Tab-separated table of C-alpha atoms in Angstrom:
chain	number	residue	atom	x	y	z
A	1	MET	CA	-13.883	-24.000	-28.423
A	2	THR	CA	-12.242	-20.862	-29.648
A	3	SER	CA	-9.664	-19.183	-27.421
A	4	VAL	CA	-10.405	-15.497	-26.805
A	5	ARG	CA	-7.866	-13.096	-25.258
A	6	SER	CA	-9.319	-11.382	-22.190
A	7	ALA	CA	-9.120	-7.711	-21.501
A	8	PRO	CA	-6.170	-6.705	-19.227
A	9	ASP	CA	-6.873	-6.572	-15.554
A	10	PRO	CA	-7.305	-2.862	-14.277
A	11	GLU	CA	-4.441	-3.481	-11.756
A	12	GLY	CA	-1.986	-4.752	-14.385
A	13	ALA	CA	-2.505	-8.437	-14.894
A	14	ARG	CA	-1.792	-9.632	-18.493
A	15	PRO	CA	-4.387	-11.415	-20.697
A	16	SER	CA	-4.412	-15.114	-21.354
A	17	MET	CA	-4.874	-17.111	-24.560
A	18	SER	CA	-5.423	-20.463	-22.623
A	19	THR	CA	-8.411	-22.688	-23.238
A	20	ASN	CA	-7.642	-24.945	-20.202
A	21	PRO	CA	-10.512	-25.029	-17.696
A	22	GLY	CA	-8.020	-23.615	-15.054
A	23	LEU	CA	-6.601	-24.548	-11.755
A	24	ALA	CA	-7.715	-23.478	-8.144
A	25	VAL	CA	-5.165	-21.661	-5.903
A	26	ALA	CA	-4.519	-24.823	-3.788
A	27	ALA	CA	-3.520	-26.716	-7.029
A	28	VAL	CA	-1.265	-24.096	-8.260
A	29	ALA	CA	0.439	-23.644	-4.831
A	30	ARG	CA	1.085	-27.394	-4.631
A	31	ARG	CA	2.750	-27.318	-8.218
A	32	LEU	CA	4.897	-24.334	-7.464
A	33	GLY	CA	5.786	-25.567	-3.869
A	34	VAL	CA	4.608	-22.467	-2.089
A	35	ALA	CA	1.823	-21.724	0.399
A	36	PRO	CA	-1.495	-20.570	-0.884
A	37	ALA	CA	-1.326	-17.435	1.126
A	38	THR	CA	1.898	-16.591	-0.945
A	39	LEU	CA	-0.076	-16.867	-4.248
A	40	ARG	CA	-2.876	-14.466	-2.851
A	41	THR	CA	-0.086	-12.045	-1.718
A	42	TRP	CA	1.370	-12.013	-5.254
A	43	ASP	CA	-2.208	-11.551	-6.576
A	44	ARG	CA	-2.926	-8.705	-4.159
A	45	ARG	CA	0.471	-7.050	-4.363
A	46	TYR	CA	1.565	-7.399	-7.984
A	47	GLY	CA	-1.457	-8.570	-9.962
A	48	LEU	CA	-0.101	-12.042	-10.563
A	49	GLY	CA	-3.556	-13.624	-9.932
A	50	PRO	CA	-5.884	-15.916	-11.854
A	51	SER	CA	-7.357	-14.470	-15.003
A	52	GLN	CA	-9.887	-16.910	-15.917
A	53	HIS	CA	-13.570	-16.462	-14.688
A	54	ARG	CA	-16.209	-19.100	-14.611
A	55	ALA	CA	-19.812	-18.755	-13.689
A	56	GLY	CA	-20.722	-19.924	-10.196
A	57	SER	CA	-16.991	-20.588	-9.099
A	58	HIS	CA	-13.830	-18.939	-8.028
A	59	ARG	CA	-11.439	-17.428	-10.410
A	60	ARG	CA	-8.993	-20.006	-12.048
A	61	TYR	CA	-5.417	-19.966	-13.002
A	62	THR	CA	-4.815	-20.473	-16.828
A	63	ASP	CA	-1.685	-22.154	-18.312
A	64	ASP	CA	-0.439	-18.621	-18.922
A	65	ASP	CA	-0.941	-17.695	-15.307
A	66	VAL	CA	0.908	-20.445	-13.948
A	67	ALA	CA	3.834	-19.905	-16.501
A	68	ARG	CA	4.071	-16.284	-15.139
A	69	LEU	CA	3.952	-17.575	-11.664
A	70	VAL	CA	6.870	-20.007	-12.507
A	71	VAL	CA	8.792	-16.991	-13.788
A	72	MET	CA	8.133	-15.159	-10.628
A	73	ARG	CA	9.107	-18.096	-8.394
A	74	ARG	CA	12.373	-18.906	-10.226
A	75	LEU	CA	13.456	-15.303	-10.367
A	76	THR	CA	12.812	-14.647	-6.647
A	77	LEU	CA	14.870	-17.865	-5.892
A	78	ASP	CA	17.610	-16.388	-7.997
A	79	GLY	CA	17.735	-13.359	-5.696
A	80	VAL	CA	15.850	-10.884	-7.958
A	81	ALA	CA	13.639	-8.533	-5.811
A	82	PRO	CA	10.077	-9.516	-5.726
A	83	ALA	CA	8.821	-6.333	-7.437
A	84	ASP	CA	11.267	-6.738	-10.168
A	85	ALA	CA	10.438	-10.281	-10.602
A	86	ALA	CA	6.780	-9.629	-10.782
A	87	ARG	CA	7.254	-6.873	-13.440
A	88	ALA	CA	9.313	-9.319	-15.410
A	89	ALA	CA	6.649	-11.981	-15.075
A	90	LEU	CA	3.844	-9.688	-16.317
A	91	ALA	CA	5.996	-8.397	-19.002
A	92	ALA	CA	6.917	-11.680	-20.495
A	93	ASP	CA	6.030	-12.455	-23.993
A	94	ASP	CA	4.592	-15.701	-25.516
A	95	ASP	CA	8.213	-17.072	-26.309
A	96	GLU	CA	9.362	-16.486	-22.719
A	97	LEU	CA	6.184	-18.178	-21.359
A	98	ASP	CA	6.693	-21.171	-23.575
A	99	ALA	CA	10.156	-21.670	-22.005
A	100	HIS	CA	8.497	-21.835	-18.620
A	101	ARG	CA	5.523	-24.023	-19.332
A	102	GLY	CA	5.840	-27.538	-18.167
A	103	ALA	CA	8.706	-26.490	-15.901
A	104	VAL	CA	7.032	-28.384	-12.885
A	105	SER	CA	6.626	-32.241	-12.993
A	106	PHE	CA	3.357	-33.845	-11.743
A	107	ASP	CA	2.187	-37.231	-10.951
A	108	GLU	CA	-0.962	-38.740	-12.131
A	109	HIS	CA	-2.890	-37.056	-9.105
A	110	GLY	CA	-1.622	-33.517	-10.183
A	111	ALA	CA	0.635	-33.156	-7.246
A	112	GLU	CA	4.237	-31.908	-7.686
A	113	GLY	CA	7.068	-34.548	-7.418
A	114	GLY	CA	8.955	-32.640	-4.750
A	115	PRO	CA	7.814	-31.548	-1.237
A	116	ASP	CA	5.827	-28.435	-0.521
A	117	LEU	CA	7.518	-25.523	1.251
A	118	ASP	CA	6.550	-24.886	4.778
A	119	ASP	CA	3.601	-22.669	5.009
A	120	ASP	CA	5.380	-20.112	7.286
A	121	VAL	CA	8.041	-19.531	4.544
A	122	ASP	CA	7.234	-16.653	2.135
A	123	ALA	CA	8.491	-17.298	-1.390
A	124	ASP	CA	9.922	-13.706	-1.386
A	125	ASP	CA	12.521	-14.737	1.174
A	126	ALA	CA	13.076	-18.560	0.353
A	127	ALA	CA	16.495	-19.685	0.209
A	128	PRO	CA	18.050	-19.796	-3.301
A	129	GLU	CA	18.026	-23.139	-5.238
A	130	PRO	CA	20.662	-24.269	-7.682
A	131	ALA	CA	19.792	-23.128	-10.995
A	132	PRO	CA	19.027	-25.657	-13.746
A	133	PRO	CA	21.567	-25.725	-16.641
A	134	SER	CA	19.317	-24.040	-19.241
A	135	ARG	CA	17.130	-21.609	-17.059
A	136	PRO	CA	15.928	-18.793	-19.278
A	137	PHE	CA	16.535	-15.292	-18.098
A	138	LEU	CA	13.994	-12.605	-18.921
A	139	ARG	CA	14.674	-9.334	-20.812
A	140	ALA	CA	12.431	-7.245	-18.533
A	141	VAL	CA	14.638	-7.971	-15.438
A	142	PRO	CA	17.087	-5.100	-15.026
A	143	GLY	CA	20.548	-6.773	-15.677
A	144	GLY	CA	18.793	-10.126	-16.224
A	145	GLU	CA	21.158	-11.625	-18.699
A	146	PRO	CA	23.500	-14.074	-17.067
A	147	ALA	CA	27.198	-13.227	-16.714
A	148	ARG	CA	29.466	-14.814	-19.402
A	149	GLY	CA	31.896	-16.817	-17.275
A	150	THR	CA	33.112	-16.123	-13.843
A	151	GLY	CA	36.484	-15.042	-12.410
A	152	PRO	CA	38.063	-13.305	-9.259
A	153	ARG	CA	36.695	-10.104	-8.537
A	154	ALA	CA	38.997	-7.165	-9.429
A	155	LEU	CA	40.876	-5.538	-6.622
A	156	GLY	CA	39.463	-2.315	-5.416
A	157	VAL	CA	35.968	-3.075	-6.728
A	158	ARG	CA	33.374	-3.241	-4.026
A	159	GLU	CA	30.457	-5.529	-4.141
A	160	ALA	CA	26.948	-4.024	-3.946
A	161	PRO	CA	25.410	-4.394	-0.585
A	162	ARG	CA	22.908	-7.059	-0.229
A	163	PRO	CA	19.339	-5.863	-0.409
A	164	THR	CA	17.440	-5.855	2.807
A	165	ARG	CA	15.286	-9.003	3.033
A	166	VAL	CA	11.842	-9.119	4.986
A	167	SER	CA	13.361	-11.819	7.224
A	168	ASP	CA	16.194	-9.300	8.234
A	169	VAL	CA	13.580	-6.884	9.357
A	170	VAL	CA	11.453	-9.320	11.224
A	171	ASP	CA	14.596	-10.910	12.960
A	172	ALA	CA	15.482	-7.327	14.106
A	173	ALA	CA	12.146	-6.465	15.377
A	174	ILE	CA	11.850	-9.818	17.308
A	175	ALA	CA	15.285	-9.136	18.854
A	176	TYR	CA	14.029	-5.540	19.861
A	177	ASP	CA	17.069	-4.205	18.048
A	178	GLN	CA	15.603	-0.616	17.190
A	179	ARG	CA	18.923	0.593	15.793
A	180	THR	CA	19.249	-2.284	13.325
A	181	CYS	CA	15.522	-2.040	12.276
A	182	ASP	CA	15.948	1.691	11.731
A	183	ARG	CA	18.963	0.998	9.521
A	184	LEU	CA	17.462	-1.709	7.644
A	185	LEU	CA	14.291	0.413	6.876
A	186	ARG	CA	15.861	3.584	5.879
A	187	ILE	CA	14.715	4.877	2.474
A	188	PRO	CA	17.561	5.895	0.187
A	189	ALA	CA	17.497	9.296	-1.454
A	190	GLY	CA	15.515	8.986	-4.529
A	191	GLY	CA	13.841	5.881	-3.291
A	192	ASP	CA	10.364	4.826	-3.905
A	193	PRO	CA	8.241	4.683	-0.766
A	194	ALA	CA	5.335	2.845	-2.438
A	195	ALA	CA	7.684	-0.107	-3.557
A	196	TRP	CA	9.484	0.067	-0.107
A	197	TRP	CA	6.093	-0.254	1.658
A	198	SER	CA	4.810	-3.003	-0.725
A	199	ASP	CA	7.976	-5.020	-1.030
A	200	LEU	CA	9.543	-4.610	2.641
A	201	VAL	CA	7.336	-3.106	5.403
A	202	GLU	CA	3.923	-4.601	4.615
A	203	PRO	CA	5.307	-8.178	4.278
A	204	ALA	CA	7.275	-7.798	7.444
A	205	LEU	CA	4.183	-6.584	9.340
A	206	GLU	CA	2.254	-9.613	7.852
A	207	ARG	CA	4.892	-12.021	8.975
A	208	LEU	CA	5.040	-10.506	12.493
A	209	ALA	CA	1.355	-11.004	12.686
A	210	GLU	CA	1.876	-14.769	12.304
A	211	ARG	CA	4.417	-15.019	14.974
A	212	THR	CA	4.138	-15.795	18.552
A	213	VAL	CA	6.929	-14.703	20.769
A	214	LEU	CA	7.685	-14.467	24.489
A	215	ALA	CA	8.490	-11.003	25.459
A	216	GLY	CA	9.481	-9.143	28.575
A	217	PRO	CA	7.959	-5.921	29.914
A	218	GLY	CA	8.080	-3.080	27.259
A	219	GLU	CA	9.178	-5.524	24.396
A	220	VAL	CA	6.638	-5.391	21.339
A	221	PRO	CA	8.131	-6.515	18.053
A	222	GLU	CA	5.209	-4.499	16.144
A	223	VAL	CA	6.193	-1.266	18.041
A	224	VAL	CA	9.884	-1.708	17.066
A	225	LEU	CA	8.913	-2.075	13.408
A	226	ALA	CA	6.334	0.830	13.623
A	227	ASN	CA	8.890	3.068	15.158
A	228	ALA	CA	11.461	2.324	12.509
A	229	THR	CA	8.743	2.600	9.714
A	230	LEU	CA	7.612	6.143	10.814
A	231	GLY	CA	11.234	7.117	11.531
A	232	ALA	CA	11.996	6.335	7.816
A	233	LEU	CA	9.082	8.130	6.394
A	234	ARG	CA	9.891	11.276	8.468
A	235	GLU	CA	13.525	11.303	7.303
A	236	TYR	CA	12.726	10.626	3.774
A	237	THR	CA	9.835	13.308	3.593
A	238	GLN	CA	11.968	16.001	5.242
A	239	ALA	CA	14.857	15.279	2.862
A	240	SER	CA	12.478	15.567	-0.025
A	241	GLU	CA	11.138	18.954	1.253
A	242	ASP	CA	14.518	20.308	1.960
A	243	ALA	CA	15.432	19.508	-1.725
A	244	ILE	CA	12.379	21.255	-3.114
A	245	VAL	CA	13.054	24.429	-0.907
A	246	ALA	CA	16.784	24.359	-1.961
A	247	ALA	CA	15.794	24.204	-5.618
A	248	GLY	CA	13.851	27.447	-5.126
A	249	GLY	CA	10.416	25.823	-4.644
A	250	PRO	CA	7.868	26.957	-2.067
A	251	PRO	CA	7.875	25.539	1.538
A	252	ARG	CA	5.688	22.691	2.749
A	253	ASN	CA	2.843	24.705	4.020
A	254	HIS	CA	2.813	27.486	1.161
A	255	PRO	CA	-0.800	27.988	-0.235
A	256	SER	CA	0.275	27.152	-3.678
A	257	ARG	CA	0.984	23.564	-2.524
A	258	MET	CA	-2.168	23.280	-0.423
A	259	ARG	CA	-4.594	23.808	-3.228
A	260	ARG	CA	-4.845	20.137	-4.377
A	261	ILE	CA	-4.341	18.372	-1.075
A	262	VAL	CA	-5.448	14.729	-0.333
A	263	LEU	CA	-6.660	13.863	3.109
A	264	VAL	CA	-5.758	10.415	4.204
A	265	PHE	CA	-7.727	8.520	6.957
A	266	ALA	CA	-6.939	5.296	8.708
A	267	ALA	CA	-10.062	3.289	9.599
A	268	PRO	CA	-11.438	3.650	13.039
A	269	ASP	CA	-9.686	1.251	15.522
A	270	GLU	CA	-6.871	0.541	13.093
A	271	PRO	CA	-4.208	-0.909	15.209
A	272	LEU	CA	-1.044	0.321	13.361
A	273	PRO	CA	-2.150	3.123	10.775
A	274	LEU	CA	1.226	2.806	9.193
A	275	ALA	CA	-0.087	2.441	5.617
A	276	ALA	CA	-1.821	5.847	5.789
A	277	HIS	CA	1.552	7.355	6.584
A	278	ALA	CA	3.182	5.411	3.762
A	279	LEU	CA	0.558	6.461	1.225
A	280	ALA	CA	0.951	10.148	2.141
A	281	ALA	CA	4.814	9.821	1.730
A	282	SER	CA	4.251	8.190	-1.544
A	283	LEU	CA	1.998	10.794	-2.668
A	284	ALA	CA	4.648	13.348	-1.648
A	285	SER	CA	7.366	11.638	-3.615
A	286	HIS	CA	5.199	12.266	-6.874
A	287	GLY	CA	4.814	16.011	-5.989
A	288	ALA	CA	1.330	15.787	-4.422
A	289	MET	CA	0.414	17.085	-1.115
A	290	ALA	CA	-1.140	14.823	1.561
A	291	ARG	CA	-2.144	15.139	5.108
A	292	ILE	CA	-2.952	12.295	7.595
A	293	VAL	CA	-5.886	12.691	9.914
A	294	THR	CA	-4.728	11.400	13.165
A	295	GLY	CA	-6.554	11.135	16.705
A	296	PRO	CA	-10.283	10.387	17.006
A	297	ALA	CA	-12.116	10.868	13.741
A	298	ASN	CA	-15.842	10.532	14.396
A	299	VAL	CA	-18.390	11.644	11.831
A	300	HIS	CA	-18.719	15.040	13.330
A	301	ARG	CA	-14.980	15.760	13.253
A	302	THR	CA	-14.499	14.170	9.917
A	303	LEU	CA	-16.942	16.610	8.483
A	304	GLU	CA	-15.535	19.476	9.993
A	305	ILE	CA	-11.961	18.657	8.622
A	306	VAL	CA	-13.244	18.141	5.139
A	307	THR	CA	-15.143	21.328	5.141
A	308	MET	CA	-12.219	23.181	6.448
A	309	VAL	CA	-9.416	21.642	4.224
A	310	ARG	CA	-11.590	21.380	0.995
A	311	PRO	CA	-9.491	18.443	-0.450
A	312	SER	CA	-9.245	17.305	-3.956
A	313	ALA	CA	-9.800	13.721	-2.703
A	314	VAL	CA	-10.218	11.654	0.399
A	315	ALA	CA	-8.500	8.293	0.982
A	316	MET	CA	-9.128	5.753	3.623
A	317	VAL	CA	-6.531	2.835	4.314
A	318	THR	CA	-7.138	-0.225	6.377
A	319	THR	CA	-5.904	-3.702	6.991
A	320	GLN	CA	-9.167	-4.697	8.581
A	321	SER	CA	-11.460	-7.113	6.831
A	322	ARG	CA	-14.626	-5.286	8.065
A	323	PRO	CA	-13.701	-1.664	9.042
A	324	ASP	CA	-16.278	0.902	10.288
A	325	LEU	CA	-17.222	2.792	7.122
A	326	GLY	CA	-19.355	5.359	8.795
A	327	ILE	CA	-17.056	8.260	8.112
A	328	VAL	CA	-17.050	7.285	4.477
A	329	HIS	CA	-20.896	7.475	4.111
A	330	ALA	CA	-21.082	10.712	6.152
A	331	ALA	CA	-18.315	12.412	4.088
A	332	HIS	CA	-19.954	11.249	0.817
A	333	GLU	CA	-23.470	12.374	1.805
A	334	ALA	CA	-22.144	15.788	2.696
A	335	ASN	CA	-19.800	16.128	-0.367
A	336	PRO	CA	-21.301	13.843	-3.024
A	337	SER	CA	-18.861	15.159	-5.743
A	338	LEU	CA	-15.721	14.574	-3.757
A	339	PRO	CA	-13.746	11.647	-4.885
A	340	PHE	CA	-13.307	9.035	-2.141
A	341	PHE	CA	-10.899	6.197	-2.412
A	342	VAL	CA	-11.104	3.288	0.074
A	343	GLY	CA	-8.312	0.726	0.126
A	344	LEU	CA	-9.962	-2.530	1.030
A	345	PRO	CA	-7.716	-5.617	0.746
A	346	SER	CA	-10.656	-7.913	1.564
A	347	ASP	CA	-13.918	-8.405	-0.384
A	348	GLU	CA	-15.867	-8.775	2.892
A	349	ALA	CA	-16.813	-5.089	3.395
A	350	ALA	CA	-16.948	-4.108	-0.210
A	351	GLY	CA	-20.695	-4.252	-0.493
A	352	ASP	CA	-20.929	-1.777	2.455
A	353	LEU	CA	-19.466	1.156	0.550
A	354	PRO	CA	-21.850	3.824	-0.789
A	355	LEU	CA	-23.016	3.019	-4.337
A	356	ALA	CA	-21.750	6.108	-6.087
A	357	ALA	CA	-19.576	7.032	-9.013
A	358	THR	CA	-17.369	9.026	-6.719
A	359	VAL	CA	-16.635	6.287	-4.203
A	360	HIS	CA	-13.974	3.823	-5.336
A	361	ARG	CA	-12.752	0.588	-3.783
A	362	VAL	CA	-9.216	-0.190	-4.555
A	363	ARG	CA	-7.693	-3.579	-3.721
A	364	SER	CA	-3.921	-2.656	-3.545
A	365	PHE	CA	-1.664	-0.131	-2.319
A	366	PRO	CA	-0.075	0.642	-5.659
A	367	GLY	CA	-3.513	0.893	-7.174
A	368	LEU	CA	-4.823	3.283	-4.667
A	369	LEU	CA	-1.709	5.521	-5.207
A	370	HIS	CA	-2.273	5.393	-8.812
A	371	GLU	CA	-5.914	6.373	-8.542
A	372	LEU	CA	-5.074	9.192	-6.233
A	373	LEU	CA	-2.366	10.710	-8.486
A	374	ALA	CA	-4.829	10.549	-11.480
A	375	VAL	CA	-7.078	12.843	-9.539
A	376	VAL	CA	-4.725	15.393	-7.983
A	377	ARG	CA	-2.436	15.819	-10.960
């Protein structure tokens, strides 16, 4: 059989040259010592998913796919931020992948020699393991070359602060420590709200959703995290707007900035519509104007708002597996030429979307941001 290089995945996954029949997610998870849910998160968030398609079956991981996951796994254990590790894994060339193939040992049944990690431990936050003597570093990781030798730190030189981990945020929320949670989630000036959401806030929300805690009256860990998230977005957006005005630009509500606006909806009954706010802030960080529709948004009110605002595009963000898509159908029927982007992380409701060239289903938050920017720019 001749190997054929597949086309790149639209969300950034690299092509594969493998002729192997491929492995299912459970087998790859056993080999890497991670939970299957972690692999699905890496697929959804970073595009590190299976690239092989076989008729009548699920997608399968090729040898190249597994080698990239080994890169991702090892770099995160070395303390590299998950987003940087994923970019390095996707950018790895054939020589770098060859260095990581066969890095995991198996018995005759295909199981890894070592024990699996506990399913509740996300590989993004796993404790670092000792590095093997000849572990290769990747060129795509910023500062990825290992230091030549070690010695005492020079006097007067301050160490860089440790990056905030997902577990730090979760611990602060469960402890109902609003001040610490606010500090941990602050977005630095010039920071990237999209990466901040995908690498820190969204994983913390997912982790909290898996935890069962005993709370007293008025104690809700999700509310602590939501308050810190919204506060960080407000502070970041206000600082960005102040910088635009200080540089001589128009204020936030100036007509010149409202001409190509994006309307962002959360799906009806969304428990915490934080992703809608993160998307609006991410658009603003790229110079695009966005407004979030809050409060009841039934079909009648949705049509009124779309008619009044006349947006360049409309987006709906949801964490639900089967959200109510009534407002999508109504808005599309009334405005068939209006671009509509729906962020659906699950495939369950994909078939319920209107079949039209102007209605787009997007699986990931970065993909949704990219598609919207392509329209409004």
